Tab-separated table of C-alpha atoms in Angstrom:
chain	number	residue	atom	x	y	z
R	66	UNK	CA	-12.691	0.849	-29.613
R	67	UNK	CA	-9.015	1.997	-29.123
R	68	UNK	CA	-7.383	1.765	-25.746
R	69	UNK	CA	-6.985	5.181	-23.977
R	70	UNK	CA	-3.445	6.458	-23.957
R	71	UNK	CA	-1.900	7.857	-20.770
R	72	UNK	CA	-0.767	11.446	-21.331
R	73	UNK	CA	-0.782	12.711	-17.791
R	74	UNK	CA	2.698	14.159	-18.083
R	75	UNK	CA	1.825	16.377	-21.017
R	76	UNK	CA	-0.071	19.089	-19.171
R	77	UNK	CA	0.909	21.733	-21.759
R	78	UNK	CA	-1.359	20.075	-24.307
R	79	UNK	CA	-4.417	20.184	-22.116
R	80	UNK	CA	-7.212	22.795	-22.754
R	81	UNK	CA	-6.954	25.424	-20.072
R	82	UNK	CA	-10.295	24.616	-18.468
R	83	UNK	CA	-9.500	20.869	-18.087
R	84	UNK	CA	-6.019	21.570	-16.705
R	85	UNK	CA	-7.240	24.151	-14.235
R	86	UNK	CA	-10.074	21.831	-13.024
R	87	UNK	CA	-7.659	18.904	-12.524
R	88	UNK	CA	-5.099	21.059	-10.649
R	89	UNK	CA	-7.832	22.525	-8.501
R	90	UNK	CA	-9.276	19.172	-7.530
R	91	UNK	CA	-5.851	17.803	-6.652
R	92	UNK	CA	-5.168	20.894	-4.478
R	93	UNK	CA	-8.479	20.415	-2.766
R	94	UNK	CA	-7.795	16.689	-2.044
R	95	UNK	CA	-4.307	17.554	-0.750
R	96	UNK	CA	-5.084	20.502	1.453
R	97	UNK	CA	-8.672	19.985	2.611
R	98	UNK	CA	-9.010	16.218	2.469
R	99	UNK	CA	-5.253	15.562	3.353
R	100	UNK	CA	-4.818	12.795	0.866
R	101	UNK	CA	-1.316	11.188	0.592
R	102	UNK	CA	1.076	11.799	-2.259
R	103	UNK	CA	0.450	8.251	-3.422
R	104	UNK	CA	-3.320	8.827	-3.606
R	105	UNK	CA	-2.911	12.186	-5.307
R	106	UNK	CA	-0.709	10.619	-8.009
R	107	UNK	CA	-3.438	7.940	-8.562
R	108	UNK	CA	-6.132	10.662	-8.843
R	109	UNK	CA	-4.041	12.682	-11.304
R	110	UNK	CA	-3.384	9.551	-13.356
R	111	UNK	CA	-7.054	8.581	-13.451
R	112	UNK	CA	-8.178	12.058	-14.601
R	113	UNK	CA	-5.367	12.270	-17.108
R	114	UNK	CA	-6.390	8.935	-18.598
R	115	UNK	CA	-9.969	10.252	-19.094
R	116	UNK	CA	-8.687	13.485	-20.651
R	117	UNK	CA	-6.478	11.541	-23.042
R	118	UNK	CA	-9.574	9.613	-24.173
R	119	UNK	CA	-11.919	12.619	-24.295
R	120	UNK	CA	-9.786	15.328	-25.978
R	121	UNK	CA	-9.320	13.478	-29.305
R	122	UNK	CA	-13.085	12.985	-29.320
R	123	UNK	CA	-13.808	16.736	-29.117
R	124	UNK	CA	-14.481	16.939	-25.375
R	125	UNK	CA	-12.267	19.951	-24.467
R	126	UNK	CA	-14.383	21.312	-21.596
R	127	UNK	CA	-15.852	19.793	-18.421
R	128	UNK	CA	-19.315	20.039	-19.869
R	129	UNK	CA	-18.092	17.736	-22.653
R	130	UNK	CA	-17.502	14.952	-20.201
R	131	UNK	CA	-21.053	13.718	-20.488
R	132	UNK	CA	-22.461	10.296	-19.504
R	133	UNK	CA	-22.168	8.922	-23.058
R	134	UNK	CA	-18.437	9.739	-23.168
R	135	UNK	CA	-17.796	8.422	-19.646
R	136	UNK	CA	-19.517	5.048	-20.520
R	137	UNK	CA	-17.477	4.748	-23.676
R	138	UNK	CA	-14.256	5.468	-21.755
R	139	UNK	CA	-15.035	2.799	-19.145
R	140	UNK	CA	-15.925	0.362	-21.974
R	141	UNK	CA	-12.617	1.040	-23.761
R	142	UNK	CA	-10.735	0.429	-20.449
R	143	UNK	CA	-12.614	-2.808	-19.872
R	144	UNK	CA	-11.914	-3.995	-23.413
R	145	UNK	CA	-8.186	-3.265	-22.834
R	146	UNK	CA	-8.099	-5.911	-20.135
R	147	UNK	CA	-7.793	-3.525	-17.167
R	148	UNK	CA	-8.479	-5.205	-13.739
R	149	UNK	CA	-11.826	-4.704	-12.164
R	150	UNK	CA	-10.288	-3.041	-9.169
R	151	UNK	CA	-8.570	-0.438	-11.386
R	152	UNK	CA	-11.815	0.166	-13.299
R	153	UNK	CA	-13.656	0.741	-10.050
R	154	UNK	CA	-11.011	3.062	-8.733
R	155	UNK	CA	-10.984	5.157	-11.929
R	156	UNK	CA	-14.713	5.571	-12.024
R	157	UNK	CA	-14.740	6.444	-8.335
R	158	UNK	CA	-12.084	9.090	-8.975
R	159	UNK	CA	-14.025	10.655	-11.775
R	160	UNK	CA	-17.228	10.602	-9.716
R	161	UNK	CA	-15.471	12.544	-6.899
R	162	UNK	CA	-13.828	14.891	-9.419
R	163	UNK	CA	-17.040	15.844	-11.054
R	164	UNK	CA	-18.829	16.143	-7.656
R	165	UNK	CA	-16.176	18.607	-6.678
R	166	UNK	CA	-16.697	20.421	-10.086
R	167	UNK	CA	-20.418	20.796	-9.343
R	168	UNK	CA	-19.672	22.142	-5.868
R	169	UNK	CA	-17.323	24.672	-7.414
R	170	UNK	CA	-19.978	25.611	-9.945
R	171	UNK	CA	-17.721	24.632	-12.862
R	172	UNK	CA	-20.553	22.403	-14.222
R	173	UNK	CA	-24.283	22.154	-13.479
R	174	UNK	CA	-24.651	18.442	-12.899
R	175	UNK	CA	-22.517	15.387	-12.307
R	176	UNK	CA	-23.086	12.835	-15.133
R	177	UNK	CA	-20.810	10.300	-13.284
R	178	UNK	CA	-23.549	9.721	-10.672
R	179	UNK	CA	-25.312	7.484	-13.230
R	180	UNK	CA	-22.085	5.787	-14.151
R	181	UNK	CA	-22.018	2.094	-13.223
R	182	UNK	CA	-18.626	0.650	-12.576
R	183	UNK	CA	-17.729	-3.014	-12.166
R	184	UNK	CA	-17.657	-4.215	-8.587
R	185	UNK	CA	-14.300	-5.117	-7.128
R	186	UNK	CA	-13.495	-8.839	-7.038
R	187	UNK	CA	-13.474	-10.043	-3.511
R	188	UNK	CA	-10.388	-12.210	-3.745
R	189	UNK	CA	-8.924	-13.462	-0.501
R	190	UNK	CA	-5.361	-12.388	-0.016
R	191	UNK	CA	-2.420	-14.859	0.048
R	192	UNK	CA	-1.578	-15.637	3.616
R	193	UNK	CA	1.792	-16.943	4.872
R	194	UNK	CA	1.880	-20.133	6.904
R	195	UNK	CA	3.499	-20.167	10.323
R	196	UNK	CA	6.605	-22.065	9.027
R	197	UNK	CA	6.932	-19.573	6.222
R	198	UNK	CA	6.929	-16.680	8.664
R	199	UNK	CA	9.701	-18.423	10.667
R	200	UNK	CA	11.767	-18.980	7.560
R	201	UNK	CA	11.518	-15.447	6.282
R	202	UNK	CA	13.231	-14.124	9.356
R	203	UNK	CA	16.065	-16.699	9.350
R	204	UNK	CA	19.180	-15.807	7.378
R	205	UNK	CA	20.070	-18.311	4.685
R	206	UNK	CA	23.187	-20.296	5.760
R	207	UNK	CA	26.131	-20.277	3.467
R	208	UNK	CA	27.368	-23.928	2.821
R	209	UNK	CA	31.001	-24.586	3.497
R	210	UNK	CA	33.302	-25.054	0.550
R	211	UNK	CA	31.146	-23.005	-1.952
R	212	UNK	CA	32.205	-19.839	-3.734
R	213	UNK	CA	29.951	-17.868	-1.376
R	214	UNK	CA	31.883	-19.172	1.633
R	215	UNK	CA	35.092	-17.716	0.197
R	216	UNK	CA	33.645	-14.309	-0.435
R	217	UNK	CA	35.301	-11.361	1.368
R	218	UNK	CA	33.990	-10.231	4.794
R	219	UNK	CA	30.956	-7.963	4.424
R	220	UNK	CA	31.502	-4.247	4.864
R	221	UNK	CA	30.034	-2.202	7.729
R	222	UNK	CA	27.559	-0.714	5.201
R	223	UNK	CA	26.502	-4.201	4.031
R	224	UNK	CA	25.928	-5.272	7.629
R	225	UNK	CA	24.009	-2.140	8.378
R	226	UNK	CA	21.718	-2.661	5.309
R	227	UNK	CA	21.156	-6.277	6.373
R	228	UNK	CA	20.062	-5.072	9.815
R	229	UNK	CA	17.756	-2.508	8.219
R	230	UNK	CA	16.180	-5.106	5.954
R	231	UNK	CA	15.535	-7.452	8.878
R	232	UNK	CA	13.876	-4.527	10.691
R	233	UNK	CA	11.568	-3.769	7.762
R	234	UNK	CA	10.331	-7.399	7.743
R	235	UNK	CA	9.943	-7.487	11.472
R	236	UNK	CA	8.071	-4.265	11.831
R	237	UNK	CA	5.732	-4.942	8.829
R	238	UNK	CA	4.703	-8.352	10.269
R	239	UNK	CA	4.742	-7.324	13.910
R	240	UNK	CA	2.555	-4.221	13.486
R	241	UNK	CA	0.669	-4.864	10.182
R	242	UNK	CA	1.277	-1.276	9.114
R	243	UNK	CA	1.302	-0.183	5.475
R	244	UNK	CA	4.617	0.257	3.755
R	245	UNK	CA	3.929	3.997	3.253
R	246	UNK	CA	3.327	4.263	7.019
R	247	UNK	CA	6.546	2.401	7.703
R	248	UNK	CA	8.798	4.534	5.655
R	249	UNK	CA	7.204	7.733	7.109
R	250	UNK	CA	8.219	6.806	10.657
R	251	UNK	CA	10.610	9.003	12.553
R	252	UNK	CA	12.851	7.901	15.392
R	253	UNK	CA	10.555	9.605	17.963
R	254	UNK	CA	7.587	7.692	16.666
R	255	UNK	CA	9.091	4.617	18.375
R	256	UNK	CA	8.507	4.130	22.098
R	257	UNK	CA	10.881	1.432	23.153
R	258	UNK	CA	9.734	1.422	26.791
R	259	UNK	CA	6.115	0.749	25.838
R	260	UNK	CA	6.999	-1.109	22.607
R	261	UNK	CA	4.646	0.884	20.512
R	262	UNK	CA	4.713	2.876	17.267
R	263	UNK	CA	3.041	6.141	16.606
R	264	UNK	CA	1.604	5.748	13.085
R	265	UNK	CA	0.070	8.363	10.854
R	266	UNK	CA	-2.300	6.564	8.524
R	267	UNK	CA	-4.806	7.420	5.767
R	268	UNK	CA	-6.553	10.683	6.206
R	269	UNK	CA	-3.731	11.877	8.473
R	270	UNK	CA	-5.259	9.807	11.289
R	271	UNK	CA	-2.949	8.863	14.085
R	272	UNK	CA	-2.974	5.574	15.873
R	273	UNK	CA	-0.728	3.599	18.283
R	274	UNK	CA	0.339	0.095	17.341
R	275	UNK	CA	2.163	-2.356	19.680
R	276	UNK	CA	4.999	-4.670	18.591
R	277	UNK	CA	6.653	-7.688	20.155
R	278	UNK	CA	10.069	-8.639	21.471
R	279	UNK	CA	11.652	-9.755	18.098
R	280	UNK	CA	10.756	-6.430	16.529
R	281	UNK	CA	11.986	-4.687	19.678
R	282	UNK	CA	15.316	-6.349	19.334
R	283	UNK	CA	15.521	-5.392	15.702
R	284	UNK	CA	14.720	-1.780	16.417
R	285	UNK	CA	17.180	-1.588	19.160
R	286	UNK	CA	19.982	-3.202	17.088
R	287	UNK	CA	19.209	-0.829	14.169
R	288	UNK	CA	19.314	2.324	16.336
R	289	UNK	CA	22.434	1.411	18.317
R	290	UNK	CA	24.572	-0.302	15.686
R	291	UNK	CA	23.358	0.024	12.087
R	292	UNK	CA	21.655	3.372	11.621
R	293	UNK	CA	24.743	5.332	12.680
R	294	UNK	CA	26.659	3.727	9.792
R	295	UNK	CA	24.265	5.019	7.147
R	296	UNK	CA	23.379	8.348	8.759
R	297	UNK	CA	24.333	11.535	6.938
R	298	UNK	CA	23.390	15.248	7.250
R	299	UNK	CA	20.343	14.502	5.030
R	300	UNK	CA	18.996	11.750	7.317
R	301	UNK	CA	17.030	14.051	9.615
R	302	UNK	CA	14.787	12.154	12.032
R	303	UNK	CA	13.919	9.366	9.572
R	304	UNK	CA	13.861	5.964	11.227
R	305	UNK	CA	14.683	3.954	8.143
R	306	UNK	CA	17.455	5.065	5.760
R	307	UNK	CA	18.510	4.151	2.305
R	308	UNK	CA	22.023	3.415	1.205
R	309	UNK	CA	22.898	7.059	0.794
R	310	UNK	CA	21.440	8.131	4.108
R	311	UNK	CA	18.202	9.643	3.084
R	312	UNK	CA	14.804	8.500	4.204
R	313	UNK	CA	14.094	5.062	2.725
R	314	UNK	CA	11.878	5.053	-0.391
R	315	UNK	CA	8.633	2.975	-0.266
R	316	UNK	CA	9.589	1.325	-3.663
R	317	UNK	CA	12.815	-0.037	-2.137
R	318	UNK	CA	10.896	-1.419	0.844
R	319	UNK	CA	8.386	-3.127	-1.453
R	320	UNK	CA	11.119	-4.655	-3.583
R	321	UNK	CA	12.871	-6.015	-0.469
R	322	UNK	CA	9.752	-7.668	0.782
R	323	UNK	CA	8.883	-9.152	-2.648
R	324	UNK	CA	12.383	-10.526	-3.005
R	325	UNK	CA	12.177	-12.087	0.514
R	326	UNK	CA	8.858	-13.671	-0.242
R	327	UNK	CA	9.933	-14.991	-3.652
R	328	UNK	CA	12.960	-16.522	-1.998
R	329	UNK	CA	10.675	-18.776	0.071
R	330	UNK	CA	9.804	-20.585	-3.139
R	331	UNK	CA	6.502	-21.962	-1.923
R	332	UNK	CA	4.094	-19.045	-1.668
R	333	UNK	CA	2.166	-16.802	-4.075
R	334	UNK	CA	2.267	-14.045	-1.520
R	335	UNK	CA	4.120	-10.923	-2.778
R	336	UNK	CA	4.769	-7.451	-1.416
R	337	UNK	CA	4.319	-5.777	1.949
R	338	UNK	CA	0.582	-6.141	2.020
R	339	UNK	CA	1.050	-9.905	2.209
R	340	UNK	CA	2.707	-9.431	5.558
R	341	UNK	CA	-0.103	-7.129	6.646
R	342	UNK	CA	-2.732	-9.638	5.543
R	343	UNK	CA	-0.822	-12.469	7.291
R	344	UNK	CA	-0.454	-10.607	10.579
R	345	UNK	CA	-4.120	-9.651	10.666
R	346	UNK	CA	-5.227	-13.197	9.976
R	347	UNK	CA	-2.840	-14.690	12.464
R	348	UNK	CA	-4.084	-12.362	15.137
R	349	UNK	CA	-7.635	-13.401	14.485
R	350	UNK	CA	-6.702	-17.127	14.316
R	351	UNK	CA	-5.318	-16.744	17.898
R	352	UNK	CA	-8.398	-15.099	19.258
R	353	UNK	CA	-7.705	-11.429	18.921
R	354	UNK	CA	-10.818	-9.251	19.064
R	355	UNK	CA	-12.044	-7.975	15.672
R	356	UNK	CA	-12.255	-4.403	16.921
R	357	UNK	CA	-8.709	-4.532	18.257
R	358	UNK	CA	-7.507	-5.823	14.878
R	359	UNK	CA	-9.440	-2.993	13.167
R	360	UNK	CA	-7.611	-0.469	15.346
R	361	UNK	CA	-4.158	-1.981	14.632
R	362	UNK	CA	-4.789	-1.998	10.864
R	363	UNK	CA	-6.165	1.576	10.922
R	364	UNK	CA	-9.390	0.674	9.087
R	365	UNK	CA	-12.186	3.246	9.298
R	366	UNK	CA	-14.804	0.535	8.694
R	367	UNK	CA	-15.194	-2.745	10.487
R	368	UNK	CA	-16.540	-4.197	7.249
R	369	UNK	CA	-12.985	-3.865	5.753
R	370	UNK	CA	-11.443	-5.742	8.663
R	371	UNK	CA	-14.049	-8.538	8.415
R	372	UNK	CA	-12.365	-9.666	5.153
R	373	UNK	CA	-9.803	-11.413	7.428
R	374	UNK	CA	-12.443	-13.381	9.218
R	375	UNK	CA	-13.229	-14.983	5.853
R	376	UNK	CA	-9.564	-15.796	5.450
R	377	UNK	CA	-9.574	-17.473	8.862
R	378	UNK	CA	-12.738	-19.495	8.063
R	379	UNK	CA	-11.076	-20.719	4.877
R	380	UNK	CA	-8.006	-21.799	6.788
R	381	UNK	CA	-10.265	-23.568	9.366
R	382	UNK	CA	-12.104	-25.423	6.649
R	383	UNK	CA	-8.785	-26.521	5.089
R	384	UNK	CA	-7.586	-27.810	8.478
R	385	UNK	CA	-10.867	-29.593	9.004
R	386	UNK	CA	-10.868	-31.290	5.586
R	387	UNK	CA	-7.326	-32.378	6.047
R	388	UNK	CA	-7.545	-33.709	9.651
R	389	UNK	CA	-11.115	-34.616	10.603
R	390	UNK	CA	-11.822	-38.406	10.122
R	391	UNK	CA	-15.331	-37.808	8.898
R	392	UNK	CA	-14.633	-34.728	6.758
């Protein structure tokens, strides 16, 4: 069975009923359910992928998206080698989409209710060791007598960007916030006296997250010395700025963290979520209350946070096997 082709950017080719339904669902998720732009893009992509599979097969109305077609679509995705997590997300999106369509009386029943999707793999996240955490925050020394040592003095902009990059790493690990939450921070979301951040998370839920002295120093240095160098009329109240003075893009932050982790050379951890996973695990390793960690992470369910207890148990078993004389 051929692999579905993404055509989500060709809305003009969609039958009117399908396009109207997709747009209506995305408006509902944005305005009434307050989903983030990132989530809305994922929803739109998932629905677009289904449409791209369904339309060539004659399904040009919502009623044509029956159980047989939905099962064939998922099978085609599975045969294309798509990850289980992506398959599960796409089927969940379509289930929600068609549930909304029933509520809006666009279709009579939701065939996706009977759609079985593969369970997500419960893979434990890669966690940074303590010495790796220490190294990621240390600047790499430039050996004397190398070409790098003879390079010209860095500009004020380069120094400011270096301070910003250090702040990104410090805050992601100190607070375990998501990268989308990080780049959305405004200056007034930072309380230097109390050493806390006001974070707007998933579902537009607000929470307060503490941070330690190293992150405090990085924030203070950024605000006093570095941010004014990059600030422009377009900066607004954004805490983190890009090279041109606008609010930092999440993709830039992700790339920075991935590069910093890759430079360690001895970890498979990649991306900002690795710092989030590591911070949560290290908190639990040092005796933090599970409920407190749940609040810091912004998890709505304690079951989600409990994943990190499994990580800690695995680390405990590794230490035991390595160190106990009768292991």
